[in-house]
Amino acid sequence: MRDLATLPKAHLHLHFTGSMRLETLIELASSARTRLPSNFLDGDPLRVPADRRGWFRFQRAYDTARALVRTEEVMCRIVLEAALDDAAEGSRRLEIQVDPTSYAPFVGGITPALEIILDAAKQATTLSGVEVAVIVAASRMRHPLDARTLARLAVRYAGDQPGEVIGFGLSNDERAGQTSSWERAFAIARRGGLASMPHGGELLGPDHLREVVSCLGPTRLGHGVRAGEDPALLDAIVASGISLEVCPASNVSLGVYHSPDDVPLRTLMSHGAQIALSADDPLLFQSRLVDQYEIARALGCDDAELAELARGSIRACLASPTTKRAWLAEVDAWLAAPDQVPGAQSDCPEASDLESRAVAR
């Protein structure tokens, strides 16, 4: 078996606060003299039932971490550390998702909050070697008019380079609000050149997924895994060219599936879905990018299939065509190389080495 940490790939579903390293969270909590809930410290990933009470428990833990992000320095640190961690796992591209509303009160507003993230993404690209682009995401827990404000802000910073806004999303509890209420916000984003990247098809099933596809015109679906319950819908999604950001560990932690064995990854693959395996919120789920590929391997994927999953993530990202071709060639080289022992020395520098270089700069 080849080392999955050296497999070139893209990471397309990662939330800003949820990307934080646990040690960073502990340090911030200590500085703020804040006591962290036991679920951060007990060594086990968060596990909740797939109901409103379960989501409340997840959101409360997430909000505890988010409340400690109060300065520009911390925001920049989170982005850089996420990029360095991705670099150590073979990621060539990180498209990180953020709602600047959450951090605006501490840095002077939503515009400064977004600018801080974008500047941090540019710096992280240079220091880590991973291209870092930004997805601005509205929340289902806020009024749809707030989403329109965010869409207009996102368009102001739209671009196709690292450190620019490449897409517009919609996150949080899929059961909140009417999906059609956010249609105007997504129309604003699309007219401004942004890709549509809403969450859908994790907590709710095919009927809700149809509504998301119909109303929001996704380029990619955050999750979309429940499409596996409706072959006709799944085939329609594949035919439409919509990619799926599949996060197996997240699905299990949020109670959608009992175990990784139940995640219908093989079903999605058999229908030809273009899949980008992603970690979602590793801070809470204690499962990073390579872990998702390990789950796929445990589900029976051989190295050729794992390479195709990596290709899917690269094809689904919004990097330049030239850059994507180069990364796809690297995947071919990984597959053509002799089997490697996981953990063996490779050409991919460890996170600690990359971090040392970043600090030196």
GROMACS .gro file of C-alpha atoms in nm:
model
  361
    1MET     CA    1   0.000   0.000   0.000
    2ARG     CA    2   0.128   0.344  -0.092
    3ASP     CA    3   0.162   0.621   0.166
    4LEU     CA    4  -0.154   0.833   0.153
    5ALA     CA    5   0.025   1.132   0.303
    6THR     CA    6   0.229   1.160  -0.017
    7LEU     CA    7  -0.074   1.129  -0.247
    8PRO     CA    8  -0.129   1.470  -0.412
    9LYS     CA    9  -0.480   1.594  -0.341
   10ALA     CA   10  -0.698   1.902  -0.281
   11HIS     CA   11  -0.890   1.985   0.035
   12LEU     CA   12  -1.220   2.151  -0.048
   13HIS     CA   13  -1.442   2.131   0.261
   14LEU     CA   14  -1.274   2.274   0.569
   15HIS     CA   15  -1.428   2.527   0.805
   16PHE     CA   16  -1.210   2.806   0.941
   17THR     CA   17  -1.262   2.759   1.317
   18GLY     CA   18  -1.304   2.384   1.278
   19SER     CA   19  -0.959   2.363   1.119
   20MET     CA   20  -0.789   2.484   1.438
   21ARG     CA   21  -0.528   2.263   1.599
   22LEU     CA   22  -0.630   2.131   1.938
   23GLU     CA   23  -0.309   2.257   2.095
   24THR     CA   24  -0.383   2.604   1.959
   25LEU     CA   25  -0.730   2.594   2.112
   26ILE     CA   26  -0.589   2.484   2.448
   27GLU     CA   27  -0.335   2.766   2.437
   28LEU     CA   28  -0.602   3.025   2.354
   29ALA     CA   29  -0.828   2.895   2.630
   30SER     CA   30  -0.545   2.912   2.881
   31SER     CA   31  -0.461   3.270   2.784
   32ALA     CA   32  -0.828   3.369   2.812
   33ARG     CA   33  -0.870   3.171   3.135
   34THR     CA   34  -1.154   2.983   2.973
   35ARG     CA   35  -1.241   2.628   3.072
   36LEU     CA   36  -1.286   2.400   2.774
   37PRO     CA   37  -1.562   2.137   2.766
   38SER     CA   38  -1.442   1.784   2.835
   39ASN     CA   39  -1.520   1.672   2.478
   40PHE     CA   40  -1.216   1.868   2.357
   41LEU     CA   41  -0.985   1.706   2.610
   42ASP     CA   42  -1.102   1.348   2.649
   43GLY     CA   43  -0.920   1.221   2.341
   44ASP     CA   44  -1.234   1.103   2.163
   45PRO     CA   45  -1.400   1.261   1.859
   46LEU     CA   46  -1.730   1.433   1.913
   47ARG     CA   47  -2.023   1.194   1.861
   48VAL     CA   48  -2.381   1.323   1.861
   49PRO     CA   49  -2.715   1.189   1.736
   50ALA     CA   50  -2.847   1.319   1.402
   51ASP     CA   51  -3.126   1.527   1.557
   52ARG     CA   52  -3.167   1.886   1.670
   53ARG     CA   53  -3.040   1.810   2.017
   54GLY     CA   54  -2.730   1.652   1.869
   55TRP     CA   55  -2.672   1.949   1.642
   56PHE     CA   56  -2.708   2.182   1.943
   57ARG     CA   57  -2.433   1.992   2.122
   58PHE     CA   58  -2.209   2.014   1.816
   59GLN     CA   59  -2.281   2.385   1.769
   60ARG     CA   60  -2.217   2.461   2.136
   61ALA     CA   61  -1.873   2.300   2.113
   62TYR     CA   62  -1.799   2.485   1.789
   63ASP     CA   63  -1.910   2.816   1.940
   64THR     CA   64  -1.681   2.759   2.238
   65ALA     CA   65  -1.384   2.743   2.005
   66ARG     CA   66  -1.503   3.030   1.787
   67ALA     CA   67  -1.542   3.259   2.088
   68LEU     CA   68  -1.167   3.239   2.147
   69VAL     CA   69  -1.085   3.376   1.800
   70ARG     CA   70  -1.075   3.747   1.878
   71THR     CA   71  -0.767   3.899   1.718
   72GLU     CA   72  -0.609   3.937   1.377
   73GLU     CA   73  -0.305   3.746   1.501
   74VAL     CA   74  -0.512   3.443   1.597
   75MET     CA   75  -0.707   3.448   1.270
   76CYS     CA   76  -0.386   3.453   1.068
   77ARG     CA   77  -0.240   3.176   1.281
   78ILE     CA   78  -0.539   2.948   1.217
   79VAL     CA   79  -0.510   2.987   0.840
   80LEU     CA   80  -0.134   2.928   0.838
   81GLU     CA   81  -0.155   2.623   1.062
   82ALA     CA   82  -0.433   2.476   0.850
   83ALA     CA   83  -0.218   2.519   0.538
   84LEU     CA   84   0.089   2.369   0.706
   85ASP     CA   85  -0.113   2.070   0.825
   86ASP     CA   86  -0.250   2.023   0.475
   87ALA     CA   87   0.099   2.042   0.326
   88ALA     CA   88   0.211   1.759   0.555
   89GLU     CA   89  -0.076   1.547   0.421
   90GLY     CA   90  -0.001   1.594   0.053
   91SER     CA   91  -0.260   1.864  -0.014
   92ARG     CA   92  -0.176   2.098  -0.297
   93ARG     CA   93  -0.485   2.319  -0.265
   94LEU     CA   94  -0.696   2.429   0.032
   95GLU     CA   95  -1.028   2.608  -0.021
   96ILE     CA   96  -1.115   2.717   0.331
   97GLN     CA   97  -1.468   2.826   0.424
   98VAL     CA   98  -1.544   3.118   0.655
   99ASP     CA   99  -1.833   3.334   0.770
  100PRO     CA  100  -1.665   3.667   0.853
  101THR     CA  101  -1.972   3.774   1.051
  102SER     CA  102  -1.859   3.559   1.343
  103TYR     CA  103  -1.530   3.746   1.387
  104ALA     CA  104  -1.640   4.095   1.281
  105PRO     CA  105  -1.711   4.228   1.634
  106PHE     CA  106  -1.348   4.182   1.733
  107VAL     CA  107  -1.172   4.332   1.429
  108GLY     CA  108  -1.392   4.622   1.321
  109GLY     CA  109  -1.655   4.466   1.092
  110ILE     CA  110  -1.715   4.202   0.829
  111THR     CA  111  -1.496   4.372   0.570
  112PRO     CA  112  -1.183   4.383   0.790
  113ALA     CA  113  -1.255   4.028   0.904
  114LEU     CA  114  -1.263   3.901   0.545
  115GLU     CA  115  -0.956   4.103   0.447
  116ILE     CA  116  -0.762   3.950   0.736
  117ILE     CA  117  -0.851   3.600   0.617
  118LEU     CA  118  -0.760   3.681   0.257
  119ASP     CA  119  -0.425   3.833   0.354
  120ALA     CA  120  -0.356   3.531   0.573
  121ALA     CA  121  -0.441   3.299   0.283
  122LYS     CA  122  -0.190   3.477   0.058
  123GLN     CA  123   0.081   3.452   0.321
  124ALA     CA  124   0.000   3.089   0.397
  125THR     CA  125   0.026   3.005   0.027
  126THR     CA  126   0.380   3.142   0.023
  127LEU     CA  127   0.491   2.984   0.350
  128SER     CA  128   0.332   2.640   0.310
  129GLY     CA  129   0.343   2.579  -0.064
  130VAL     CA  130  -0.030   2.496  -0.053
  131GLU     CA  131  -0.255   2.721  -0.257
  132VAL     CA  132  -0.511   2.870  -0.016
  133ALA     CA  133  -0.831   3.023  -0.154
  134VAL     CA  134  -1.140   3.134   0.038
  135ILE     CA  135  -1.510   3.049   0.029
  136VAL     CA  136  -1.739   3.298   0.201
  137ALA     CA  137  -2.029   3.113   0.363
  138ALA     CA  138  -2.359   3.245   0.493
  139SER     CA  139  -2.537   3.071   0.779
  140ARG     CA  140  -2.882   2.915   0.777
  141MET     CA  141  -2.917   3.037   1.135
  142ARG     CA  142  -2.914   3.401   1.023
  143HIS     CA  143  -3.162   3.600   0.815
  144PRO     CA  144  -3.135   3.555   0.436
  145LEU     CA  145  -3.083   3.932   0.404
  146ASP     CA  146  -2.753   3.886   0.590
  147ALA     CA  147  -2.656   3.634   0.324
  148ARG     CA  148  -2.715   3.892   0.051
  149THR     CA  149  -2.484   4.132   0.233
  150LEU     CA  150  -2.218   3.863   0.253
  151ALA     CA  151  -2.263   3.774  -0.114
  152ARG     CA  152  -2.205   4.136  -0.218
  153LEU     CA  153  -1.898   4.153   0.005
  154ALA     CA  154  -1.764   3.827  -0.138
  155VAL     CA  155  -1.807   3.955  -0.494
  156ARG     CA  156  -1.594   4.260  -0.411
  157TYR     CA  157  -1.302   4.026  -0.341
  158ALA     CA  158  -1.375   3.768  -0.608
  159GLY     CA  159  -1.086   3.628  -0.806
  160ASP     CA  160  -0.922   3.310  -0.927
  161GLN     CA  161  -0.592   3.336  -0.741
  162PRO     CA  162  -0.484   3.214  -0.397
  163GLY     CA  163  -0.583   3.467  -0.133
  164GLU     CA  164  -0.903   3.559  -0.319
  165VAL     CA  165  -1.268   3.462  -0.280
  166ILE     CA  166  -1.357   3.183  -0.522
  167GLY     CA  167  -1.698   3.073  -0.401
  168PHE     CA  168  -2.008   3.138  -0.192
  169GLY     CA  169  -2.154   2.882   0.048
  170LEU     CA  170  -2.437   2.816   0.291
  171SER     CA  171  -2.363   2.623   0.608
  172ASN     CA  172  -2.503   2.522   0.948
  173ASP     CA  173  -2.809   2.308   1.025
  174GLU     CA  174  -2.971   2.199   0.697
  175ARG     CA  175  -3.308   2.184   0.877
  176ALA     CA  176  -3.311   2.560   0.943
  177GLY     CA  177  -3.510   2.794   0.716
  178GLN     CA  178  -3.636   2.750   0.362
  179THR     CA  179  -3.364   2.688   0.108
  180SER     CA  180  -3.538   2.910  -0.146
  181SER     CA  181  -3.490   3.206   0.089
  182TRP     CA  182  -3.119   3.208   0.003
  183GLU     CA  183  -3.173   3.193  -0.372
  184ARG     CA  184  -3.124   3.569  -0.416
  185ALA     CA  185  -2.793   3.565  -0.230
  186PHE     CA  186  -2.659   3.289  -0.452
  187ALA     CA  187  -2.778   3.471  -0.763
  188ILE     CA  188  -2.577   3.777  -0.651
  189ALA     CA  189  -2.270   3.559  -0.599
  190ARG     CA  190  -2.301   3.385  -0.937
  191ARG     CA  191  -2.342   3.715  -1.122
  192GLY     CA  192  -2.022   3.827  -0.953
  193GLY     CA  193  -1.833   3.526  -1.084
  194LEU     CA  194  -1.836   3.310  -0.773
  195ALA     CA  195  -1.897   2.936  -0.765
  196SER     CA  196  -2.198   2.810  -0.570
  197MET     CA  197  -2.098   2.580  -0.282
  198PRO     CA  198  -2.389   2.519  -0.042
  199HIS     CA  199  -2.412   2.245   0.217
  200GLY     CA  200  -2.676   1.983   0.145
  201GLY     CA  201  -2.747   1.613   0.164
  202GLU     CA  202  -2.595   1.524   0.500
  203LEU     CA  203  -2.850   1.577   0.777
  204LEU     CA  204  -3.140   1.567   0.532
  205GLY     CA  205  -3.206   1.329   0.247
  206PRO     CA  206  -3.287   1.332  -0.124
  207ASP     CA  207  -3.594   1.560  -0.115
  208HIS     CA  208  -3.400   1.838   0.053
  209LEU     CA  209  -3.105   1.777  -0.175
  210ARG     CA  210  -3.327   1.827  -0.478
  211GLU     CA  211  -3.435   2.162  -0.335
  212VAL     CA  212  -3.075   2.271  -0.279
  213VAL     CA  213  -2.981   2.176  -0.636
  214SER     CA  214  -3.288   2.345  -0.783
  215CYS     CA  215  -3.270   2.670  -0.586
  216LEU     CA  216  -2.898   2.730  -0.539
  217GLY     CA  217  -2.743   2.585  -0.855
  218PRO     CA  218  -2.439   2.430  -0.690
  219THR     CA  219  -2.102   2.393  -0.853
  220ARG     CA  220  -2.015   2.162  -0.565
  221LEU     CA  221  -2.225   2.021  -0.284
  222GLY     CA  222  -2.096   2.035   0.071
  223HIS     CA  223  -2.147   1.667   0.162
  224GLY     CA  224  -2.420   1.544  -0.078
  225VAL     CA  225  -2.363   1.195   0.057
  226ARG     CA  226  -2.734   1.124   0.103
  227ALA     CA  227  -2.774   1.130  -0.274
  228GLY     CA  228  -2.667   0.768  -0.248
  229GLU     CA  229  -3.020   0.690  -0.124
  230ASP     CA  230  -3.174   0.789  -0.457
  231PRO     CA  231  -2.995   0.650  -0.765
  232ALA     CA  232  -3.192   0.869  -1.007
  233LEU     CA  233  -3.103   1.185  -0.814
  234LEU     CA  234  -2.741   1.078  -0.788
  235ASP     CA  235  -2.723   1.016  -1.162
  236ALA     CA  236  -2.877   1.358  -1.227
  237ILE     CA  237  -2.621   1.526  -1.000
  238VAL     CA  238  -2.338   1.345  -1.177
  239ALA     CA  239  -2.478   1.435  -1.521
  240SER     CA  240  -2.498   1.801  -1.414
  241GLY     CA  241  -2.127   1.805  -1.331
  242ILE     CA  242  -2.184   1.882  -0.962
  243SER     CA  243  -1.899   1.757  -0.743
  244LEU     CA  244  -1.948   1.618  -0.393
  245GLU     CA  245  -1.738   1.722  -0.093
  246VAL     CA  246  -1.766   1.399   0.105
  247CYS     CA  247  -1.659   1.402   0.471
  248PRO     CA  248  -1.689   1.046   0.608
  249ALA     CA  249  -1.568   1.113   0.962
  250SER     CA  250  -1.806   1.408   0.990
  251ASN     CA  251  -2.097   1.191   0.878
  252VAL     CA  252  -2.026   0.946   1.159
  253SER     CA  253  -1.961   1.209   1.427
  254LEU     CA  254  -2.288   1.385   1.347
  255GLY     CA  255  -2.482   1.060   1.366
  256VAL     CA  256  -2.578   1.037   1.000
  257TYR     CA  257  -2.414   0.693   0.983
  258HIS     CA  258  -2.335   0.456   1.267
  259SER     CA  259  -1.983   0.376   1.148
  260PRO     CA  260  -1.748   0.454   0.858
  261ASP     CA  261  -1.852   0.121   0.703
  262ASP     CA  262  -2.200   0.266   0.652
  263VAL     CA  263  -2.087   0.571   0.452
  264PRO     CA  264  -2.201   0.503   0.091
  265LEU     CA  265  -1.876   0.613  -0.067
  266ARG     CA  266  -1.859   0.307  -0.291
  267THR     CA  267  -2.214   0.373  -0.411
  268LEU     CA  268  -2.126   0.730  -0.504
  269MET     CA  269  -1.815   0.612  -0.684
  270SER     CA  270  -2.000   0.342  -0.876
  271HIS     CA  271  -2.230   0.609  -1.021
  272GLY     CA  272  -1.933   0.812  -1.141
  273ALA     CA  273  -1.957   1.094  -0.888
  274GLN     CA  274  -1.665   1.335  -0.877
  275ILE     CA  275  -1.570   1.327  -0.509
  276ALA     CA  276  -1.344   1.546  -0.298
  277LEU     CA  277  -1.278   1.375   0.033
  278SER     CA  278  -1.254   1.637   0.306
  279ALA     CA  279  -1.220   1.671   0.684
  280ASP     CA  280  -1.491   1.933   0.758
  281ASP     CA  281  -1.408   2.019   1.124
  282PRO     CA  282  -1.104   1.820   1.239
  283LEU     CA  283  -1.089   2.014   1.567
  284LEU     CA  284  -1.410   1.846   1.680
  285PHE     CA  285  -1.404   1.522   1.483
  286GLN     CA  286  -1.030   1.455   1.540
  287SER     CA  287  -0.995   1.327   1.186
  288ARG     CA  288  -0.791   1.508   0.924
  289LEU     CA  289  -0.761   1.484   0.547
  290VAL     CA  290  -0.550   1.169   0.518
  291ASP     CA  291  -0.784   0.998   0.766
  292GLN     CA  292  -1.066   1.030   0.510
  293TYR     CA  293  -0.854   0.844   0.254
  294GLU     CA  294  -0.776   0.583   0.519
  295ILE     CA  295  -1.151   0.536   0.564
  296ALA     CA  296  -1.187   0.492   0.188
  297ARG     CA  297  -0.908   0.234   0.195
  298ALA     CA  298  -1.085   0.050   0.478
  299LEU     CA  299  -1.401   0.049   0.264
  300GLY     CA  300  -1.212  -0.151   0.004
  301CYS     CA  301  -1.061   0.114  -0.224
  302ASP     CA  302  -0.732   0.006  -0.376
  303ASP     CA  303  -0.454   0.249  -0.460
  304ALA     CA  304  -0.586   0.307  -0.813
  305GLU     CA  305  -0.927   0.404  -0.671
  306LEU     CA  306  -0.768   0.623  -0.406
  307ALA     CA  307  -0.569   0.796  -0.677
  308GLU     CA  308  -0.892   0.856  -0.868
  309LEU     CA  309  -1.048   1.010  -0.556
  310ALA     CA  310  -0.748   1.242  -0.533
  311ARG     CA  311  -0.788   1.329  -0.902
  312GLY     CA  312  -1.154   1.407  -0.834
  313SER     CA  313  -1.060   1.652  -0.562
  314ILE     CA  314  -0.812   1.823  -0.791
  315ARG     CA  315  -1.056   1.842  -1.083
  316ALA     CA  316  -1.325   1.982  -0.851
  317CYS     CA  317  -1.105   2.258  -0.709
  318LEU     CA  318  -1.094   2.603  -0.867
  319ALA     CA  319  -0.722   2.626  -0.932
  320SER     CA  320  -0.601   2.715  -1.279
  321PRO     CA  321  -0.623   2.446  -1.549
  322THR     CA  322  -0.244   2.449  -1.593
  323THR     CA  323  -0.185   2.396  -1.223
  324LYS     CA  324  -0.444   2.119  -1.205
  325ARG     CA  325  -0.278   1.937  -1.495
  326ALA     CA  326   0.053   1.946  -1.308
  327TRP     CA  327  -0.106   1.806  -0.991
  328LEU     CA  328  -0.285   1.534  -1.186
  329ALA     CA  329   0.050   1.430  -1.332
  330GLU     CA  330   0.183   1.407  -0.976
  331VAL     CA  331  -0.102   1.172  -0.887
  332ASP     CA  332  -0.009   0.955  -1.185
  333ALA     CA  333   0.351   0.950  -1.062
  334TRP     CA  334   0.237   0.849  -0.711
  335LEU     CA  335   0.042   0.558  -0.854
  336ALA     CA  336   0.325   0.453  -1.084
  337ALA     CA  337   0.580   0.447  -0.800
  338PRO     CA  338   0.652   0.128  -0.605
  339ASP     CA  339   0.444   0.057  -0.299
  340GLN     CA  340   0.555   0.258   0.003
  341VAL     CA  341   0.546   0.183   0.369
  342PRO     CA  342   0.317   0.439   0.538
  343GLY     CA  343   0.526   0.668   0.752
  344ALA     CA  344   0.842   0.610   0.548
  345GLN     CA  345   1.054   0.909   0.456
  346SER     CA  346   0.923   1.092   0.149
  347ASP     CA  347   0.980   1.409  -0.046
  348CYS     CA  348   0.686   1.573   0.132
  349PRO     CA  349   0.822   1.781   0.422
  350GLU     CA  350   0.672   1.727   0.765
  351ALA     CA  351   0.455   1.996   0.918
  352SER     CA  352   0.721   2.069   1.179
  353ASP     CA  353   0.980   2.135   0.908
  354LEU     CA  354   0.743   2.361   0.717
  355GLU     CA  355   0.652   2.544   1.035
  356SER     CA  356   1.016   2.604   1.119
  357ARG     CA  357   1.067   2.758   0.776
  358ALA     CA  358   0.758   2.974   0.820
  359VAL     CA  359   0.879   3.104   1.155
  360ALA     CA  360   1.224   3.169   1.010
  361ARG     CA  361   1.072   3.386   0.738
   0.00000   0.00000   0.00000
